[in-house]
Amino acid sequence: MATGQTTLWDRFLGSMLDPLLDREAMKRQFERIDWQMEADRFRRPGWVYPEYYRSQNFHGIEGGYLNAGAAVSYDPITQYVLPPNEGWVREGVIEAVRSQPRRILDLGCGTGSTTLLLKRRFPEAKVVGLDLSPYMLVMARHKATGEGLQIDWRQGMAEDTGLEENSFDLISLSLLFHETPPAVSQEILRECFRLLRVGGEVVVLDGNQASLRQTPWLMEVFEEPYIAEYAQEDVGDWMRQAGFATVETRTHWWIHQVTRGVKPIPGQEWIEEESVSEGMVFA
């Protein structure tokens, strides 16, 4: 799965993580799934992947997320690269939600880790997980089936979902924007605005942009093609530009951030973003 040249990921994080990974378990997981057959359940006929996605390597993996190896290795690796604890970090999405949503959409859901959290927290809600990679969706489906959770998994683009407008109460995006060009991220937020009902919430969990600007070496280590551009921007500004009100960002576990916005009643005045410090919750 590595690229042809030695990357910072290979030299540093890769070598550090390798002793922690259960390669035999990953191999067993890979071999027990008929990847072609199961991925075909999600592939849309005539589907063309956007250039920004299919032309890039993520985390030093050739082909990015468009292969089964990436889907198998994502969870074992991610548990070690989201300090201080992956579960605590993803809980930031749950902590930001102020409503009792009946319809939830998790965009860029990957292997479904945040999607499953949302379904556990809101068991009566209809939950949809959408991702570009059919292989990641295969893993997400296996995880949900193992827990007996009913989730609607779909292949699609976050910036052009094709879903019905005004049809969701909550949209979540976890660790997505640092993996998309800023222009696409802003398209995604405009799509979120279209999809949400009035009063609906959008919650974005990702790397802390201010912290990333101060640690350029960290951006290089993670081998993310768009993270430097992401660090120079402001998710809160993107949300306001997309039309969201009551936009606020808080630092979450030092190197992460959670940004929340609400689709306002037409004509409602915006409330400026409030940045709150670690330890405070949206209330």
PDB file of C-alpha atoms in Angstrom:
ATOM      1  CA  MET A   1       0.000   0.000   0.000  1.00  0.00           C
ATOM      2  CA  ALA A   2       2.982   2.321   0.190  1.00  0.00           C
ATOM      3  CA  THR A   3       3.971   4.759  -2.474  1.00  0.00           C
ATOM      4  CA  GLY A   4       7.106   4.299  -4.520  1.00  0.00           C
ATOM      5  CA  GLN A   5       9.176   6.802  -2.560  1.00  0.00           C
ATOM      6  CA  THR A   6       9.922   6.911   1.149  1.00  0.00           C
ATOM      7  CA  THR A   7       7.601   9.422   2.786  1.00  0.00           C
ATOM      8  CA  LEU A   8       7.621  11.132   6.174  1.00  0.00           C
ATOM      9  CA  TRP A   9       4.750   8.821   7.079  1.00  0.00           C
ATOM     10  CA  ASP A  10       6.965   5.815   6.320  1.00  0.00           C
ATOM     11  CA  ARG A  11       9.956   7.193   8.218  1.00  0.00           C
ATOM     12  CA  PHE A  12       8.186   8.387  11.329  1.00  0.00           C
ATOM     13  CA  LEU A  13       4.552   7.470  12.017  1.00  0.00           C
ATOM     14  CA  GLY A  14       4.657   4.306   9.926  1.00  0.00           C
ATOM     15  CA  SER A  15       7.647   2.913  11.786  1.00  0.00           C
ATOM     16  CA  MET A  16       6.172   3.909  15.154  1.00  0.00           C
ATOM     17  CA  LEU A  17       2.787   2.340  14.486  1.00  0.00           C
ATOM     18  CA  ASP A  18       3.935  -0.873  12.866  1.00  0.00           C
ATOM     19  CA  PRO A  19       4.731  -2.690  16.167  1.00  0.00           C
ATOM     20  CA  LEU A  20       1.290  -1.734  17.509  1.00  0.00           C
ATOM     21  CA  LEU A  21      -0.698  -3.138  14.595  1.00  0.00           C
ATOM     22  CA  ASP A  22      -2.050  -6.672  14.647  1.00  0.00           C
ATOM     23  CA  ARG A  23      -1.142  -7.604  11.080  1.00  0.00           C
ATOM     24  CA  GLU A  24      -2.580 -11.102  11.398  1.00  0.00           C
ATOM     25  CA  ALA A  25      -5.959  -9.772  12.462  1.00  0.00           C
ATOM     26  CA  MET A  26      -5.926  -7.313   9.585  1.00  0.00           C
ATOM     27  CA  LYS A  27      -5.075 -10.131   7.183  1.00  0.00           C
ATOM     28  CA  ARG A  28      -7.938 -12.256   8.507  1.00  0.00           C
ATOM     29  CA  GLN A  29     -10.328  -9.332   8.123  1.00  0.00           C
ATOM     30  CA  PHE A  30      -9.174  -8.800   4.552  1.00  0.00           C
ATOM     31  CA  GLU A  31      -9.552 -12.456   3.608  1.00  0.00           C
ATOM     32  CA  ARG A  32     -12.996 -13.026   5.105  1.00  0.00           C
ATOM     33  CA  ILE A  33     -14.653 -10.432   2.850  1.00  0.00           C
ATOM     34  CA  ASP A  34     -15.434 -10.783  -0.836  1.00  0.00           C
ATOM     35  CA  TRP A  35     -14.434  -7.210  -1.601  1.00  0.00           C
ATOM     36  CA  GLN A  36     -15.468  -7.156  -5.236  1.00  0.00           C
ATOM     37  CA  MET A  37     -18.944  -8.475  -4.565  1.00  0.00           C
ATOM     38  CA  GLU A  38     -19.609  -6.332  -1.496  1.00  0.00           C
ATOM     39  CA  ALA A  39     -18.176  -3.160  -2.989  1.00  0.00           C
ATOM     40  CA  ASP A  40     -20.403  -3.665  -6.028  1.00  0.00           C
ATOM     41  CA  ARG A  41     -23.429  -3.288  -3.735  1.00  0.00           C
ATOM     42  CA  PHE A  42     -22.488   0.338  -3.230  1.00  0.00           C
ATOM     43  CA  ARG A  43     -20.970   1.283  -6.590  1.00  0.00           C
ATOM     44  CA  ARG A  44     -23.211   3.495  -8.666  1.00  0.00           C
ATOM     45  CA  PRO A  45     -23.426   2.650 -12.400  1.00  0.00           C
ATOM     46  CA  GLY A  46     -21.292   4.983 -14.482  1.00  0.00           C
ATOM     47  CA  TRP A  47     -19.824   6.584 -11.393  1.00  0.00           C
ATOM     48  CA  VAL A  48     -16.873   8.910 -12.012  1.00  0.00           C
ATOM     49  CA  TYR A  49     -14.747   9.842  -9.022  1.00  0.00           C
ATOM     50  CA  PRO A  50     -13.816  13.528  -8.724  1.00  0.00           C
ATOM     51  CA  GLU A  51     -10.250  14.363  -9.745  1.00  0.00           C
ATOM     52  CA  TYR A  52      -9.314  15.745  -6.322  1.00  0.00           C
ATOM     53  CA  TYR A  53     -10.104  12.339  -4.812  1.00  0.00           C
ATOM     54  CA  ARG A  54      -8.917   9.757  -7.312  1.00  0.00           C
ATOM     55  CA  SER A  55      -5.643  11.504  -8.168  1.00  0.00           C
ATOM     56  CA  GLN A  56      -4.275  11.719  -4.619  1.00  0.00           C
ATOM     57  CA  ASN A  57      -2.628   9.458  -2.088  1.00  0.00           C
ATOM     58  CA  PHE A  58      -3.835   9.798   1.499  1.00  0.00           C
ATOM     59  CA  HIS A  59      -1.574   8.833   4.397  1.00  0.00           C
ATOM     60  CA  GLY A  60       1.038   7.689   1.894  1.00  0.00           C
ATOM     61  CA  ILE A  61      -1.320   5.014   0.541  1.00  0.00           C
ATOM     62  CA  GLU A  62      -1.234   4.695  -3.229  1.00  0.00           C
ATOM     63  CA  GLY A  63      -4.725   5.072  -4.604  1.00  0.00           C
ATOM     64  CA  GLY A  64      -5.978   6.651  -1.398  1.00  0.00           C
ATOM     65  CA  TYR A  65      -9.191   5.084  -0.123  1.00  0.00           C
ATOM     66  CA  LEU A  66     -10.095   3.370  -3.389  1.00  0.00           C
ATOM     67  CA  ASN A  67      -8.751  -0.028  -2.360  1.00  0.00           C
ATOM     68  CA  ALA A  68      -9.643  -2.683   0.179  1.00  0.00           C
ATOM     69  CA  GLY A  69      -6.300  -2.424   1.979  1.00  0.00           C
ATOM     70  CA  ALA A  70      -7.038   1.161   2.993  1.00  0.00           C
ATOM     71  CA  ALA A  71     -10.435   0.129   4.360  1.00  0.00           C
ATOM     72  CA  VAL A  72      -8.939  -2.678   6.454  1.00  0.00           C
ATOM     73  CA  SER A  73      -6.091  -0.576   7.848  1.00  0.00           C
ATOM     74  CA  TYR A  74      -8.025   2.629   8.548  1.00  0.00           C
ATOM     75  CA  ASP A  75      -9.467   1.739  11.961  1.00  0.00           C
ATOM     76  CA  PRO A  76      -6.353  -0.001  13.363  1.00  0.00           C
ATOM     77  CA  ILE A  77      -4.227   3.038  12.440  1.00  0.00           C
ATOM     78  CA  THR A  78      -6.691   5.790  13.343  1.00  0.00           C
ATOM     79  CA  GLN A  79      -7.021   4.607  16.927  1.00  0.00           C
ATOM     80  CA  TYR A  80      -3.384   5.645  17.435  1.00  0.00           C
ATOM     81  CA  VAL A  81      -3.283   8.924  15.495  1.00  0.00           C
ATOM     82  CA  LEU A  82      -6.224  10.764  17.109  1.00  0.00           C
ATOM     83  CA  PRO A  83      -4.808  11.773  20.487  1.00  0.00           C
ATOM     84  CA  PRO A  84      -5.602  11.445  23.278  1.00  0.00           C
ATOM     85  CA  ASN A  85      -8.182   8.781  22.359  1.00  0.00           C
ATOM     86  CA  GLU A  86     -10.146   8.235  19.150  1.00  0.00           C
ATOM     87  CA  GLY A  87     -13.424   7.651  20.965  1.00  0.00           C
ATOM     88  CA  TRP A  88     -13.082  10.809  23.048  1.00  0.00           C
ATOM     89  CA  VAL A  89     -12.244  12.844  19.943  1.00  0.00           C
ATOM     90  CA  ARG A  90     -15.245  11.586  17.957  1.00  0.00           C
ATOM     91  CA  GLU A  91     -17.527  12.203  20.946  1.00  0.00           C
ATOM     92  CA  GLY A  92     -16.986  15.891  20.229  1.00  0.00           C
ATOM     93  CA  VAL A  93     -19.628  15.578  17.520  1.00  0.00           C
ATOM     94  CA  ILE A  94     -22.180  14.179  19.972  1.00  0.00           C
ATOM     95  CA  GLU A  95     -21.386  16.840  22.571  1.00  0.00           C
ATOM     96  CA  ALA A  96     -22.093  19.610  20.066  1.00  0.00           C
ATOM     97  CA  VAL A  97     -25.614  18.435  19.175  1.00  0.00           C
ATOM     98  CA  ARG A  98     -28.345  20.405  20.959  1.00  0.00           C
ATOM     99  CA  SER A  99     -31.435  18.837  19.431  1.00  0.00           C
ATOM    100  CA  GLN A 100     -33.071  15.425  19.190  1.00  0.00           C
ATOM    101  CA  PRO A 101     -32.656  14.807  15.453  1.00  0.00           C
ATOM    102  CA  ARG A 102     -34.965  12.416  13.657  1.00  0.00           C
ATOM    103  CA  ARG A 103     -32.950  12.283  10.421  1.00  0.00           C
ATOM    104  CA  ILE A 104     -29.142  12.339  10.489  1.00  0.00           C
ATOM    105  CA  LEU A 105     -26.639  12.406   7.636  1.00  0.00           C
ATOM    106  CA  ASP A 106     -22.949  11.625   8.198  1.00  0.00           C
ATOM    107  CA  LEU A 107     -20.972  12.921   5.220  1.00  0.00           C
ATOM    108  CA  GLY A 108     -17.602  11.381   4.388  1.00  0.00           C
ATOM    109  CA  CYS A 109     -18.476   8.632   6.844  1.00  0.00           C
ATOM    110  CA  GLY A 110     -15.520   6.393   5.975  1.00  0.00           C
ATOM    111  CA  THR A 111     -15.687   3.158   7.957  1.00  0.00           C
ATOM    112  CA  GLY A 112     -18.615   4.518   9.941  1.00  0.00           C
ATOM    113  CA  SER A 113     -17.019   5.162  13.329  1.00  0.00           C
ATOM    114  CA  THR A 114     -18.819   8.475  13.912  1.00  0.00           C
ATOM    115  CA  THR A 115     -21.957   7.215  12.155  1.00  0.00           C
ATOM    116  CA  LEU A 116     -22.236   4.384  14.662  1.00  0.00           C
ATOM    117  CA  LEU A 117     -21.768   6.806  17.563  1.00  0.00           C
ATOM    118  CA  LEU A 118     -24.645   8.888  16.244  1.00  0.00           C
ATOM    119  CA  LYS A 119     -26.922   5.877  15.873  1.00  0.00           C
ATOM    120  CA  ARG A 120     -26.121   4.707  19.409  1.00  0.00           C
ATOM    121  CA  ARG A 121     -26.828   8.174  20.827  1.00  0.00           C
ATOM    122  CA  PHE A 122     -30.005   8.695  18.767  1.00  0.00           C
ATOM    123  CA  PRO A 123     -31.353   5.142  18.291  1.00  0.00           C
ATOM    124  CA  GLU A 124     -34.772   6.271  17.027  1.00  0.00           C
ATOM    125  CA  ALA A 125     -33.280   8.459  14.302  1.00  0.00           C
ATOM    126  CA  LYS A 126     -32.965   7.494  10.648  1.00  0.00           C
ATOM    127  CA  VAL A 127     -29.199   7.618  10.006  1.00  0.00           C
ATOM    128  CA  VAL A 128     -27.537   7.787   6.591  1.00  0.00           C
ATOM    129  CA  GLY A 129     -23.786   7.371   6.050  1.00  0.00           C
ATOM    130  CA  LEU A 130     -22.387   8.629   2.737  1.00  0.00           C
ATOM    131  CA  ASP A 131     -18.862   8.184   1.383  1.00  0.00           C
ATOM    132  CA  LEU A 132     -17.044   8.134  -1.949  1.00  0.00           C
ATOM    133  CA  SER A 133     -15.244   4.851  -1.324  1.00  0.00           C
ATOM    134  CA  PRO A 134     -17.252   1.629  -1.699  1.00  0.00           C
ATOM    135  CA  TYR A 135     -14.505  -0.193   0.219  1.00  0.00           C
ATOM    136  CA  MET A 136     -14.866   2.050   3.257  1.00  0.00           C
ATOM    137  CA  LEU A 137     -18.630   1.513   3.074  1.00  0.00           C
ATOM    138  CA  VAL A 138     -18.115  -2.258   3.096  1.00  0.00           C
ATOM    139  CA  MET A 139     -16.233  -1.943   6.400  1.00  0.00           C
ATOM    140  CA  ALA A 140     -18.865   0.429   7.787  1.00  0.00           C
ATOM    141  CA  ARG A 141     -21.640  -2.006   6.941  1.00  0.00           C
ATOM    142  CA  HIS A 142     -19.802  -4.907   8.601  1.00  0.00           C
ATOM    143  CA  LYS A 143     -19.317  -2.883  11.786  1.00  0.00           C
ATOM    144  CA  ALA A 144     -22.981  -1.841  11.912  1.00  0.00           C
ATOM    145  CA  THR A 145     -24.185  -5.385  11.241  1.00  0.00           C
ATOM    146  CA  GLY A 146     -21.979  -6.649  14.067  1.00  0.00           C
ATOM    147  CA  GLU A 147     -23.741  -4.271  16.469  1.00  0.00           C
ATOM    148  CA  GLY A 148     -27.205  -4.868  15.045  1.00  0.00           C
ATOM    149  CA  LEU A 149     -27.542  -1.219  13.999  1.00  0.00           C
ATOM    150  CA  GLN A 150     -29.725  -0.233  11.049  1.00  0.00           C
ATOM    151  CA  ILE A 151     -27.929   2.433   9.006  1.00  0.00           C
ATOM    152  CA  ASP A 152     -28.457   3.404   5.384  1.00  0.00           C
ATOM    153  CA  TRP A 153     -25.012   3.336   3.704  1.00  0.00           C
ATOM    154  CA  ARG A 154     -24.661   5.089   0.351  1.00  0.00           C
ATOM    155  CA  GLN A 155     -21.933   5.961  -2.118  1.00  0.00           C
ATOM    156  CA  GLY A 156     -21.889   9.590  -3.128  1.00  0.00           C
ATOM    157  CA  MET A 157     -20.154  12.954  -3.177  1.00  0.00           C
ATOM    158  CA  ALA A 158     -20.600  15.144  -0.128  1.00  0.00           C
ATOM    159  CA  GLU A 159     -20.732  18.261  -2.306  1.00  0.00           C
ATOM    160  CA  ASP A 160     -23.461  16.841  -4.578  1.00  0.00           C
ATOM    161  CA  THR A 161     -25.371  14.151  -2.709  1.00  0.00           C
ATOM    162  CA  GLY A 162     -28.483  14.053  -4.860  1.00  0.00           C
ATOM    163  CA  LEU A 163     -30.545  13.786  -1.657  1.00  0.00           C
ATOM    164  CA  GLU A 164     -33.784  15.669  -1.088  1.00  0.00           C
ATOM    165  CA  GLU A 165     -33.511  19.248   0.147  1.00  0.00           C
ATOM    166  CA  ASN A 166     -34.768  20.202   3.626  1.00  0.00           C
ATOM    167  CA  SER A 167     -34.736  16.537   4.630  1.00  0.00           C
ATOM    168  CA  PHE A 168     -32.288  16.292   7.573  1.00  0.00           C
ATOM    169  CA  ASP A 169     -32.162  17.618  11.135  1.00  0.00           C
ATOM    170  CA  LEU A 170     -28.443  17.012  11.687  1.00  0.00           C
ATOM    171  CA  ILE A 171     -25.467  16.674   9.354  1.00  0.00           C
ATOM    172  CA  SER A 172     -22.073  15.650  10.721  1.00  0.00           C
ATOM    173  CA  LEU A 173     -18.668  15.761   9.042  1.00  0.00           C
ATOM    174  CA  SER A 174     -15.764  14.118  10.859  1.00  0.00           C
ATOM    175  CA  LEU A 175     -12.158  14.462   9.674  1.00  0.00           C
ATOM    176  CA  LEU A 176     -13.303  15.284   6.136  1.00  0.00           C
ATOM    177  CA  PHE A 177     -12.315  18.869   5.398  1.00  0.00           C
ATOM    178  CA  HIS A 178      -8.571  18.379   5.790  1.00  0.00           C
ATOM    179  CA  GLU A 179      -8.871  15.767   3.021  1.00  0.00           C
ATOM    180  CA  THR A 180     -10.697  17.972   0.516  1.00  0.00           C
ATOM    181  CA  PRO A 181      -9.625  21.175  -1.263  1.00  0.00           C
ATOM    182  CA  PRO A 182     -11.041  24.296   0.452  1.00  0.00           C
ATOM    183  CA  ALA A 183     -13.238  25.110  -2.540  1.00  0.00           C
ATOM    184  CA  VAL A 184     -14.828  21.648  -2.301  1.00  0.00           C
ATOM    185  CA  SER A 185     -15.251  21.982   1.478  1.00  0.00           C
ATOM    186  CA  GLN A 186     -17.211  25.187   0.903  1.00  0.00           C
ATOM    187  CA  GLU A 187     -19.359  23.421  -1.712  1.00  0.00           C
ATOM    188  CA  ILE A 188     -20.048  20.718   0.868  1.00  0.00           C
ATOM    189  CA  LEU A 189     -21.272  23.265   3.407  1.00  0.00           C
ATOM    190  CA  ARG A 190     -23.571  24.805   0.801  1.00  0.00           C
ATOM    191  CA  GLU A 191     -24.940  21.318   0.158  1.00  0.00           C
ATOM    192  CA  CYS A 192     -25.436  20.866   3.910  1.00  0.00           C
ATOM    193  CA  PHE A 193     -27.439  24.102   3.984  1.00  0.00           C
ATOM    194  CA  ARG A 194     -29.623  22.817   1.142  1.00  0.00           C
ATOM    195  CA  LEU A 195     -30.218  19.479   2.836  1.00  0.00           C
ATOM    196  CA  LEU A 196     -31.024  20.732   6.332  1.00  0.00           C
ATOM    197  CA  ARG A 197     -34.447  21.764   7.527  1.00  0.00           C
ATOM    198  CA  VAL A 198     -34.771  25.194   9.131  1.00  0.00           C
ATOM    199  CA  GLY A 199     -33.305  24.887  12.620  1.00  0.00           C
ATOM    200  CA  GLY A 200     -31.167  21.933  11.584  1.00  0.00           C
ATOM    201  CA  GLU A 201     -27.581  21.638  12.783  1.00  0.00           C
ATOM    202  CA  VAL A 202     -24.294  21.035  10.999  1.00  0.00           C
ATOM    203  CA  VAL A 203     -21.325  19.840  13.078  1.00  0.00           C
ATOM    204  CA  VAL A 204     -17.764  19.639  11.750  1.00  0.00           C
ATOM    205  CA  LEU A 205     -15.007  17.812  13.642  1.00  0.00           C
ATOM    206  CA  ASP A 206     -11.482  18.184  12.270  1.00  0.00           C
ATOM    207  CA  GLY A 207      -7.953  19.297  13.005  1.00  0.00           C
ATOM    208  CA  ASN A 208      -7.517  22.576  14.876  1.00  0.00           C
ATOM    209  CA  GLN A 209      -6.630  25.052  12.144  1.00  0.00           C
ATOM    210  CA  ALA A 210      -4.755  27.443  14.438  1.00  0.00           C
ATOM    211  CA  SER A 211      -2.689  24.605  15.912  1.00  0.00           C
ATOM    212  CA  LEU A 212      -1.851  23.233  12.472  1.00  0.00           C
ATOM    213  CA  ARG A 213      -0.580  26.627  11.326  1.00  0.00           C
ATOM    214  CA  GLN A 214       1.832  26.593  14.249  1.00  0.00           C
ATOM    215  CA  THR A 215       3.087  23.039  13.594  1.00  0.00           C
ATOM    216  CA  PRO A 216       3.867  22.713   9.855  1.00  0.00           C
ATOM    217  CA  TRP A 217       5.962  19.585  10.499  1.00  0.00           C
ATOM    218  CA  LEU A 218       2.804  17.821  11.712  1.00  0.00           C
ATOM    219  CA  MET A 219       1.082  18.488   8.401  1.00  0.00           C
ATOM    220  CA  GLU A 220       3.988  16.891   6.542  1.00  0.00           C
ATOM    221  CA  VAL A 221       4.033  13.771   8.702  1.00  0.00           C
ATOM    222  CA  PHE A 222       0.414  12.880   8.002  1.00  0.00           C
ATOM    223  CA  GLU A 223       0.828  12.869   4.201  1.00  0.00           C
ATOM    224  CA  GLU A 224      -2.444  14.701   3.534  1.00  0.00           C
ATOM    225  CA  PRO A 225      -2.483  16.502   0.163  1.00  0.00           C
ATOM    226  CA  TYR A 226      -4.863  19.300   1.219  1.00  0.00           C
ATOM    227  CA  ILE A 227      -4.102  19.809   4.896  1.00  0.00           C
ATOM    228  CA  ALA A 228      -1.820  22.854   4.422  1.00  0.00           C
ATOM    229  CA  GLU A 229      -4.575  24.672   2.527  1.00  0.00           C
ATOM    230  CA  TYR A 230      -7.116  23.634   5.157  1.00  0.00           C
ATOM    231  CA  ALA A 231      -4.922  25.043   7.939  1.00  0.00           C
ATOM    232  CA  GLN A 232      -4.866  28.491   6.356  1.00  0.00           C
ATOM    233  CA  GLU A 233      -8.662  28.740   6.267  1.00  0.00           C
ATOM    234  CA  ASP A 234     -11.460  29.043   8.834  1.00  0.00           C
ATOM    235  CA  VAL A 235     -14.347  26.577   8.972  1.00  0.00           C
ATOM    236  CA  GLY A 236     -16.459  29.098  10.874  1.00  0.00           C
ATOM    237  CA  ASP A 237     -16.093  31.609   8.044  1.00  0.00           C
ATOM    238  CA  TRP A 238     -17.029  28.938   5.523  1.00  0.00           C
ATOM    239  CA  MET A 239     -20.199  28.177   7.492  1.00  0.00           C
ATOM    240  CA  ARG A 240     -21.264  31.810   7.661  1.00  0.00           C
ATOM    241  CA  GLN A 241     -20.638  32.232   3.938  1.00  0.00           C
ATOM    242  CA  ALA A 242     -22.847  29.188   3.292  1.00  0.00           C
ATOM    243  CA  GLY A 243     -25.696  30.878   5.183  1.00  0.00           C
ATOM    244  CA  PHE A 244     -25.463  29.300   8.649  1.00  0.00           C
ATOM    245  CA  ALA A 245     -26.224  31.246  11.823  1.00  0.00           C
ATOM    246  CA  THR A 246     -25.080  30.875  15.448  1.00  0.00           C
ATOM    247  CA  VAL A 247     -21.718  29.616  14.203  1.00  0.00           C
ATOM    248  CA  GLU A 248     -19.276  28.708  16.932  1.00  0.00           C
ATOM    249  CA  THR A 249     -15.967  26.875  17.128  1.00  0.00           C
ATOM    250  CA  ARG A 250     -14.317  25.321  20.150  1.00  0.00           C
ATOM    251  CA  THR A 251     -10.974  23.697  20.685  1.00  0.00           C
ATOM    252  CA  HIS A 252     -11.392  19.982  21.337  1.00  0.00           C
ATOM    253  CA  TRP A 253      -8.585  18.036  22.989  1.00  0.00           C
ATOM    254  CA  TRP A 254      -5.936  20.613  22.075  1.00  0.00           C
ATOM    255  CA  ILE A 255      -5.260  19.705  18.440  1.00  0.00           C
ATOM    256  CA  HIS A 256      -8.822  19.215  17.217  1.00  0.00           C
ATOM    257  CA  GLN A 257     -11.756  21.571  16.799  1.00  0.00           C
ATOM    258  CA  VAL A 258     -15.537  21.295  16.581  1.00  0.00           C
ATOM    259  CA  THR A 259     -17.536  23.880  14.633  1.00  0.00           C
ATOM    260  CA  ARG A 260     -21.326  24.039  14.763  1.00  0.00           C
ATOM    261  CA  GLY A 261     -23.885  26.081  12.847  1.00  0.00           C
ATOM    262  CA  VAL A 262     -27.657  26.256  12.488  1.00  0.00           C
ATOM    263  CA  LYS A 263     -29.800  26.787   9.398  1.00  0.00           C
ATOM    264  CA  PRO A 264     -31.751  29.904  10.340  1.00  0.00           C
ATOM    265  CA  ILE A 265     -35.261  31.030   9.620  1.00  0.00           C
ATOM    266  CA  PRO A 266     -35.078  33.078   6.406  1.00  0.00           C
ATOM    267  CA  GLY A 267     -34.236  36.679   7.293  1.00  0.00           C
ATOM    268  CA  GLN A 268     -32.871  35.855  10.749  1.00  0.00           C
ATOM    269  CA  GLU A 269     -29.811  37.908  11.614  1.00  0.00           C
ATOM    270  CA  TRP A 270     -26.539  36.033  11.992  1.00  0.00           C
ATOM    271  CA  ILE A 271     -24.940  35.662  15.376  1.00  0.00           C
ATOM    272  CA  GLU A 272     -21.185  36.005  15.201  1.00  0.00           C
ATOM    273  CA  GLU A 273     -19.036  32.971  15.809  1.00  0.00           C
ATOM    274  CA  GLU A 274     -17.962  32.556  19.410  1.00  0.00           C
ATOM    275  CA  SER A 275     -14.710  30.721  20.028  1.00  0.00           C
ATOM    276  CA  VAL A 276     -14.772  28.877  23.325  1.00  0.00           C
ATOM    277  CA  SER A 277     -11.923  27.204  25.140  1.00  0.00           C
ATOM    278  CA  GLU A 278     -11.243  23.573  25.949  1.00  0.00           C
ATOM    279  CA  GLY A 279     -13.462  22.131  28.640  1.00  0.00           C
ATOM    280  CA  MET A 280     -16.530  24.179  27.669  1.00  0.00           C
ATOM    281  CA  VAL A 281     -19.426  22.611  25.821  1.00  0.00           C
ATOM    282  CA  PHE A 282     -21.985  23.944  23.384  1.00  0.00           C
ATOM    283  CA  ALA A 283     -24.921  25.082  25.463  1.00  0.00           C
TER     284      ALA A 283
END
